[in-house]
Amino acid sequence: MAIIQTYPTPDELARAATELFVALAQESIRDHGHFSVALAGGSTPRAMYQNLATIEFAQQVNWERVHVFWSDERCVPPDSENSNYRMAQEAFLKVVAIPPENIHRIHGEAKPHQAAQSYAETLTQFFAPKPTRFDLILLGMGDDGHTASIFPGTPAVHEDERLVMAQYVEKLASWRVTFTPALINAAANVAFLISGEKKAYRLRQVIVGRYQPDELPAQIVRPTVGKLRWLLDEAAGIHLS
Ligand code: 6PG
């Protein structure tokens, strides 16, 4: 089941995403004692993460029970300006009272395949003996229709066994580590945060166009039993009725 929610401005989109994070955190902690969330990379989620660091929102979350992961990472050191870990660390993780051991970053400084393998082990151990099922996975979408680091025409689009994989991205001439469709679609909640008119045409193709995940990898996100939300600002949703 997919829900599309559109907000007038990027700030209102960020606020709505922050409210969703807080609501799902409270619900998950009440239900099973912790909240497992995978953060999206890129620039769109930054405003949402900064909101989480404000008193208004930070005080609503029992950070001791929150476990933070990443749905993808660039293969760079954690202090690199391109690191998704560094972006989140600076936006809110260094501010909120989350125990350091609850922050599970992908080791972008390691060899890509080793980083992917060890992250998959981290996930399996964290969720054991239950299946690896996140309470929330946050995702962005590129204007080429990629999501996480699942880019058009790459093997990751069809990976339905492994949970995490290393992916060389030709167009970026760089390695990434990414969640796979198998892991994303096992989540209880998946939320896309998409902002800006630059993505509007591609977003329409993804949501209402023909199913062609090799060209539009974001289409592989179809949670098996979980809830899918598309959180958009008006500019990104301009081509959706
Ligand atoms: C990354 C992200 C990637 C991102 C999209 C959108 O590591 O870059 O995981 O999938 O979400 O490229 O990026 P923007 O939010 O910067 O547009």
Short mmCIF file of C-alpha atoms and ligand atoms in Angstrom, two decimals:
data_model
loop_
_atom_site.label_atom_id
_atom_site.label_comp_id
_atom_site.label_asym_id
_atom_site.label_seq_id
_atom_site.Cartn_x
_atom_site.Cartn_y
_atom_site.Cartn_z
CA MET A 1 0.00 0.00 0.00
CA ALA A 2 1.45 3.34 -1.07
CA ILE A 3 0.52 6.80 0.23
CA ILE A 4 1.50 10.02 -1.58
CA GLN A 5 1.64 13.12 0.66
CA THR A 6 2.49 16.50 -0.82
CA TYR A 7 3.54 19.60 1.13
CA PRO A 8 3.70 23.22 -0.12
CA THR A 9 7.38 23.83 0.61
CA PRO A 10 10.60 21.91 1.31
CA ASP A 11 10.45 23.07 4.95
CA GLU A 12 6.93 21.69 5.38
CA LEU A 13 8.06 18.45 3.73
CA ALA A 14 10.97 18.24 6.17
CA ARG A 15 8.66 18.91 9.13
CA ALA A 16 6.24 16.20 8.03
CA ALA A 17 9.11 13.73 7.66
CA THR A 18 10.38 14.64 11.13
CA GLU A 19 6.91 14.10 12.59
CA LEU A 20 6.72 10.71 10.87
CA PHE A 21 10.12 9.72 12.30
CA VAL A 22 9.02 10.69 15.82
CA ALA A 23 5.65 8.93 15.52
CA LEU A 24 7.20 5.69 14.22
CA ALA A 25 9.94 5.84 16.84
CA GLN A 26 7.38 6.14 19.66
CA GLU A 27 5.20 3.39 18.15
CA SER A 28 8.13 0.98 17.58
CA ILE A 29 9.61 1.51 21.06
CA ARG A 30 6.17 0.93 22.62
CA ASP A 31 5.66 -2.15 20.50
CA HIS A 32 9.03 -3.93 20.71
CA GLY A 33 11.40 -1.84 22.81
CA HIS A 34 13.48 -0.23 20.09
CA PHE A 35 13.31 1.74 16.81
CA SER A 36 15.48 0.59 13.92
CA VAL A 37 15.82 3.25 11.23
CA ALA A 38 17.97 3.44 8.09
CA LEU A 39 18.81 7.01 7.08
CA ALA A 40 18.84 8.22 3.49
CA GLY A 41 21.88 9.98 2.13
CA GLY A 42 22.10 12.93 -0.23
CA SER A 43 20.98 16.46 0.59
CA THR A 44 17.18 16.30 0.80
CA PRO A 45 16.94 14.72 4.27
CA ARG A 46 19.33 17.22 5.91
CA ALA A 47 16.56 19.65 6.95
CA MET A 48 14.61 16.77 8.50
CA TYR A 49 17.69 15.59 10.41
CA GLN A 50 18.34 19.14 11.63
CA ASN A 51 14.74 19.27 12.90
CA LEU A 52 15.40 16.12 14.94
CA ALA A 53 18.18 17.97 16.75
CA THR A 54 15.84 20.74 17.92
CA ILE A 55 14.37 20.65 21.44
CA GLU A 56 10.86 20.48 19.97
CA PHE A 57 11.50 17.08 18.39
CA ALA A 58 14.54 15.66 20.22
CA GLN A 59 12.67 15.58 23.54
CA GLN A 60 9.90 13.44 22.00
CA VAL A 61 12.24 10.53 21.22
CA ASN A 62 13.77 8.03 23.68
CA TRP A 63 17.16 8.05 21.94
CA GLU A 64 18.50 5.26 24.17
CA ARG A 65 16.16 2.93 22.26
CA VAL A 66 16.93 4.22 18.76
CA HIS A 67 19.33 2.35 16.45
CA VAL A 68 20.47 4.25 13.38
CA PHE A 69 21.75 2.67 10.18
CA TRP A 70 22.19 3.92 6.60
CA SER A 71 20.42 2.71 3.46
CA ASP A 72 23.55 3.45 1.47
CA GLU A 73 26.97 5.03 1.77
CA ARG A 74 29.64 6.38 -0.48
CA CYS A 75 32.95 4.46 -0.24
CA VAL A 76 34.75 7.32 1.45
CA PRO A 77 36.13 7.88 4.97
CA PRO A 78 33.62 8.94 7.65
CA ASP A 79 35.06 12.45 7.80
CA SER A 80 34.74 12.98 4.04
CA GLU A 81 32.40 15.77 2.94
CA ASN A 82 30.72 13.13 0.73
CA SER A 83 29.98 10.78 3.62
CA ASN A 84 26.29 10.20 4.36
CA TYR A 85 27.34 9.27 7.89
CA ARG A 86 29.10 12.62 8.34
CA MET A 87 26.07 14.54 7.07
CA ALA A 88 23.76 12.88 9.60
CA GLN A 89 26.35 13.10 12.36
CA GLU A 90 26.63 16.85 11.90
CA ALA A 91 22.90 17.42 11.34
CA PHE A 92 21.64 15.63 14.48
CA LEU A 93 23.51 12.59 15.74
CA LYS A 94 26.19 14.60 17.54
CA VAL A 95 23.43 16.64 19.25
CA VAL A 96 20.81 14.12 20.39
CA ALA A 97 21.36 11.76 23.34
CA ILE A 98 21.82 8.63 21.24
CA PRO A 99 24.42 6.20 22.66
CA PRO A 100 27.41 5.92 20.27
CA GLU A 101 26.94 2.13 20.16
CA ASN A 102 23.49 2.71 18.64
CA ILE A 103 24.98 4.39 15.59
CA HIS A 104 25.80 1.68 13.04
CA ARG A 105 27.63 3.30 10.14
CA ILE A 106 28.71 1.58 6.93
CA HIS A 107 32.53 1.50 6.88
CA GLY A 108 33.02 3.56 3.74
CA GLU A 109 36.77 3.57 4.34
CA ALA A 110 36.98 -0.21 3.95
CA LYS A 111 37.15 -2.16 0.69
CA PRO A 112 33.63 -1.97 -0.82
CA HIS A 113 32.87 -5.70 -0.85
CA GLN A 114 34.21 -6.13 2.68
CA ALA A 115 32.19 -3.15 3.89
CA ALA A 116 29.05 -4.63 2.33
CA GLN A 117 29.68 -8.09 3.77
CA SER A 118 30.38 -6.82 7.27
CA TYR A 119 27.34 -4.52 7.19
CA ALA A 120 25.09 -7.42 6.20
CA GLU A 121 26.51 -9.33 9.19
CA THR A 122 25.88 -6.33 11.45
CA LEU A 123 22.26 -6.20 10.33
CA THR A 124 21.68 -9.95 10.70
CA GLN A 125 23.19 -9.92 14.19
CA PHE A 126 21.21 -6.86 15.25
CA PHE A 127 17.84 -8.30 14.20
CA ALA A 128 18.51 -11.93 15.15
CA PRO A 129 16.68 -14.17 15.82
CA LYS A 130 14.01 -12.23 13.91
CA PRO A 131 14.26 -11.48 10.19
CA THR A 132 16.07 -8.26 9.14
CA ARG A 133 13.03 -6.00 9.08
CA PHE A 134 13.54 -2.28 9.67
CA ASP A 135 10.90 -0.23 11.44
CA LEU A 136 11.66 2.56 8.95
CA ILE A 137 13.86 2.93 5.88
CA LEU A 138 14.26 6.47 4.54
CA LEU A 139 15.08 6.87 0.85
CA GLY A 140 15.74 9.63 -1.63
CA MET A 141 15.47 9.53 -5.41
CA GLY A 142 17.88 10.92 -7.95
CA ASP A 143 16.64 12.69 -11.10
CA ASP A 144 17.66 9.52 -12.98
CA GLY A 145 15.26 7.46 -10.88
CA HIS A 146 17.90 5.79 -8.69
CA THR A 147 17.29 5.20 -5.01
CA ALA A 148 19.78 4.37 -2.26
CA SER A 149 22.73 3.42 -4.48
CA ILE A 150 20.66 1.29 -6.82
CA PHE A 151 21.36 2.97 -10.14
CA PRO A 152 19.81 2.31 -13.57
CA GLY A 153 21.22 -0.71 -15.35
CA THR A 154 23.12 -2.06 -12.35
CA PRO A 155 22.90 -5.61 -10.92
CA ALA A 156 21.59 -4.20 -7.61
CA VAL A 157 18.20 -3.64 -9.26
CA HIS A 158 17.56 -7.40 -9.34
CA GLU A 159 19.34 -8.47 -6.14
CA ASP A 160 16.77 -10.50 -4.24
CA GLU A 161 19.07 -12.58 -2.00
CA ARG A 162 21.77 -10.44 -0.42
CA LEU A 163 20.79 -7.69 2.01
CA VAL A 164 23.64 -5.31 1.23
CA MET A 165 25.95 -5.05 -1.76
CA ALA A 166 28.89 -3.08 -3.13
CA GLN A 167 28.16 -1.35 -6.41
CA TYR A 168 30.51 0.43 -8.78
CA VAL A 169 28.59 3.39 -10.26
CA GLU A 170 29.97 4.19 -13.73
CA LYS A 171 28.37 7.62 -14.01
CA LEU A 172 29.91 8.68 -10.71
CA ALA A 173 33.14 6.72 -11.25
CA SER A 174 32.88 5.63 -7.64
CA TRP A 175 31.99 2.72 -5.40
CA ARG A 176 28.95 2.66 -3.17
CA VAL A 177 27.53 0.26 -0.57
CA THR A 178 23.76 -0.09 -0.74
CA PHE A 179 20.75 -1.83 0.70
CA THR A 180 19.22 -4.17 -1.85
CA PRO A 181 15.58 -4.42 -2.97
CA ALA A 182 15.27 -7.56 -0.81
CA LEU A 183 16.18 -5.64 2.33
CA ILE A 184 14.22 -2.48 1.49
CA ASN A 185 11.04 -4.40 0.67
CA ALA A 186 11.15 -6.31 3.97
CA ALA A 187 10.75 -3.10 6.00
CA ALA A 188 7.67 -2.25 8.05
CA ASN A 189 7.77 1.33 6.74
CA VAL A 190 9.56 2.88 3.77
CA ALA A 191 9.42 6.63 3.15
CA PHE A 192 10.76 8.52 0.13
CA LEU A 193 11.60 12.18 0.68
CA ILE A 194 11.61 13.96 -2.68
CA SER A 195 11.92 17.68 -3.26
CA GLY A 196 12.22 19.97 -6.28
CA GLU A 197 10.82 20.29 -9.80
CA LYS A 198 14.01 18.74 -11.23
CA LYS A 199 12.69 15.34 -10.11
CA ALA A 200 9.02 15.86 -10.99
CA TYR A 201 9.02 14.33 -14.46
CA ARG A 202 11.02 11.26 -13.37
CA LEU A 203 8.82 10.86 -10.32
CA ARG A 204 5.72 10.76 -12.51
CA GLN A 205 7.37 8.03 -14.63
CA VAL A 206 8.25 6.06 -11.49
CA ILE A 207 4.79 6.27 -9.91
CA VAL A 208 2.40 6.10 -12.88
CA GLY A 209 4.63 4.94 -15.74
CA ARG A 210 5.32 1.45 -17.07
CA TYR A 211 7.17 -0.85 -14.65
CA GLN A 212 10.75 -0.75 -15.92
CA PRO A 213 13.05 -0.95 -12.86
CA ASP A 214 16.25 -1.20 -14.87
CA GLU A 215 15.60 2.33 -16.11
CA LEU A 216 13.73 3.48 -12.99
CA PRO A 217 15.20 1.65 -9.96
CA ALA A 218 12.96 3.50 -7.49
CA GLN A 219 10.17 1.30 -8.87
CA ILE A 220 11.67 -1.74 -7.15
CA VAL A 221 10.51 -0.29 -3.82
CA ARG A 222 7.34 -2.28 -3.17
CA PRO A 223 7.32 -3.34 0.48
CA THR A 224 6.07 -6.91 0.80
CA VAL A 225 3.88 -6.21 3.83
CA GLY A 226 5.10 -2.78 4.96
CA LYS A 227 3.74 0.69 4.27
CA LEU A 228 5.24 2.87 1.51
CA ARG A 229 5.00 6.66 1.75
CA TRP A 230 6.02 9.17 -0.89
CA LEU A 231 6.62 12.47 0.94
CA LEU A 232 6.92 15.23 -1.66
CA ASP A 233 6.99 18.99 -1.86
CA GLU A 234 4.65 20.60 -4.38
CA ALA A 235 7.45 21.14 -6.89
CA ALA A 236 8.36 17.45 -7.00
CA GLY A 237 4.70 16.44 -7.26
CA ILE A 238 3.79 18.95 -9.97
CA HIS A 239 3.19 16.26 -12.63
CA LEU A 240 1.11 14.04 -10.39
CA SER A 241 -2.63 14.71 -10.39
C1 6PG B 1 23.12 9.12 -1.86
C2 6PG B 1 21.68 8.79 -1.65
C3 6PG B 1 20.93 8.90 -2.94
C4 6PG B 1 20.12 10.14 -2.78
C5 6PG B 1 19.57 10.62 -4.10
C6 6PG B 1 18.90 11.98 -3.91
O1 6PG B 1 23.97 8.49 -1.20
O2 6PG B 1 23.35 10.07 -2.61
O3 6PG B 1 21.38 7.76 -0.96
O4 6PG B 1 20.10 7.82 -3.26
O5 6PG B 1 19.04 9.87 -1.87
O6 6PG B 1 20.66 10.74 -4.99
O7 6PG B 1 19.89 12.88 -3.49
P1 6PG B 1 19.50 14.41 -3.12
O8 6PG B 1 18.65 14.32 -1.89
O9 6PG B 1 20.83 15.04 -2.84
O10 6PG B 1 18.78 14.96 -4.30
#
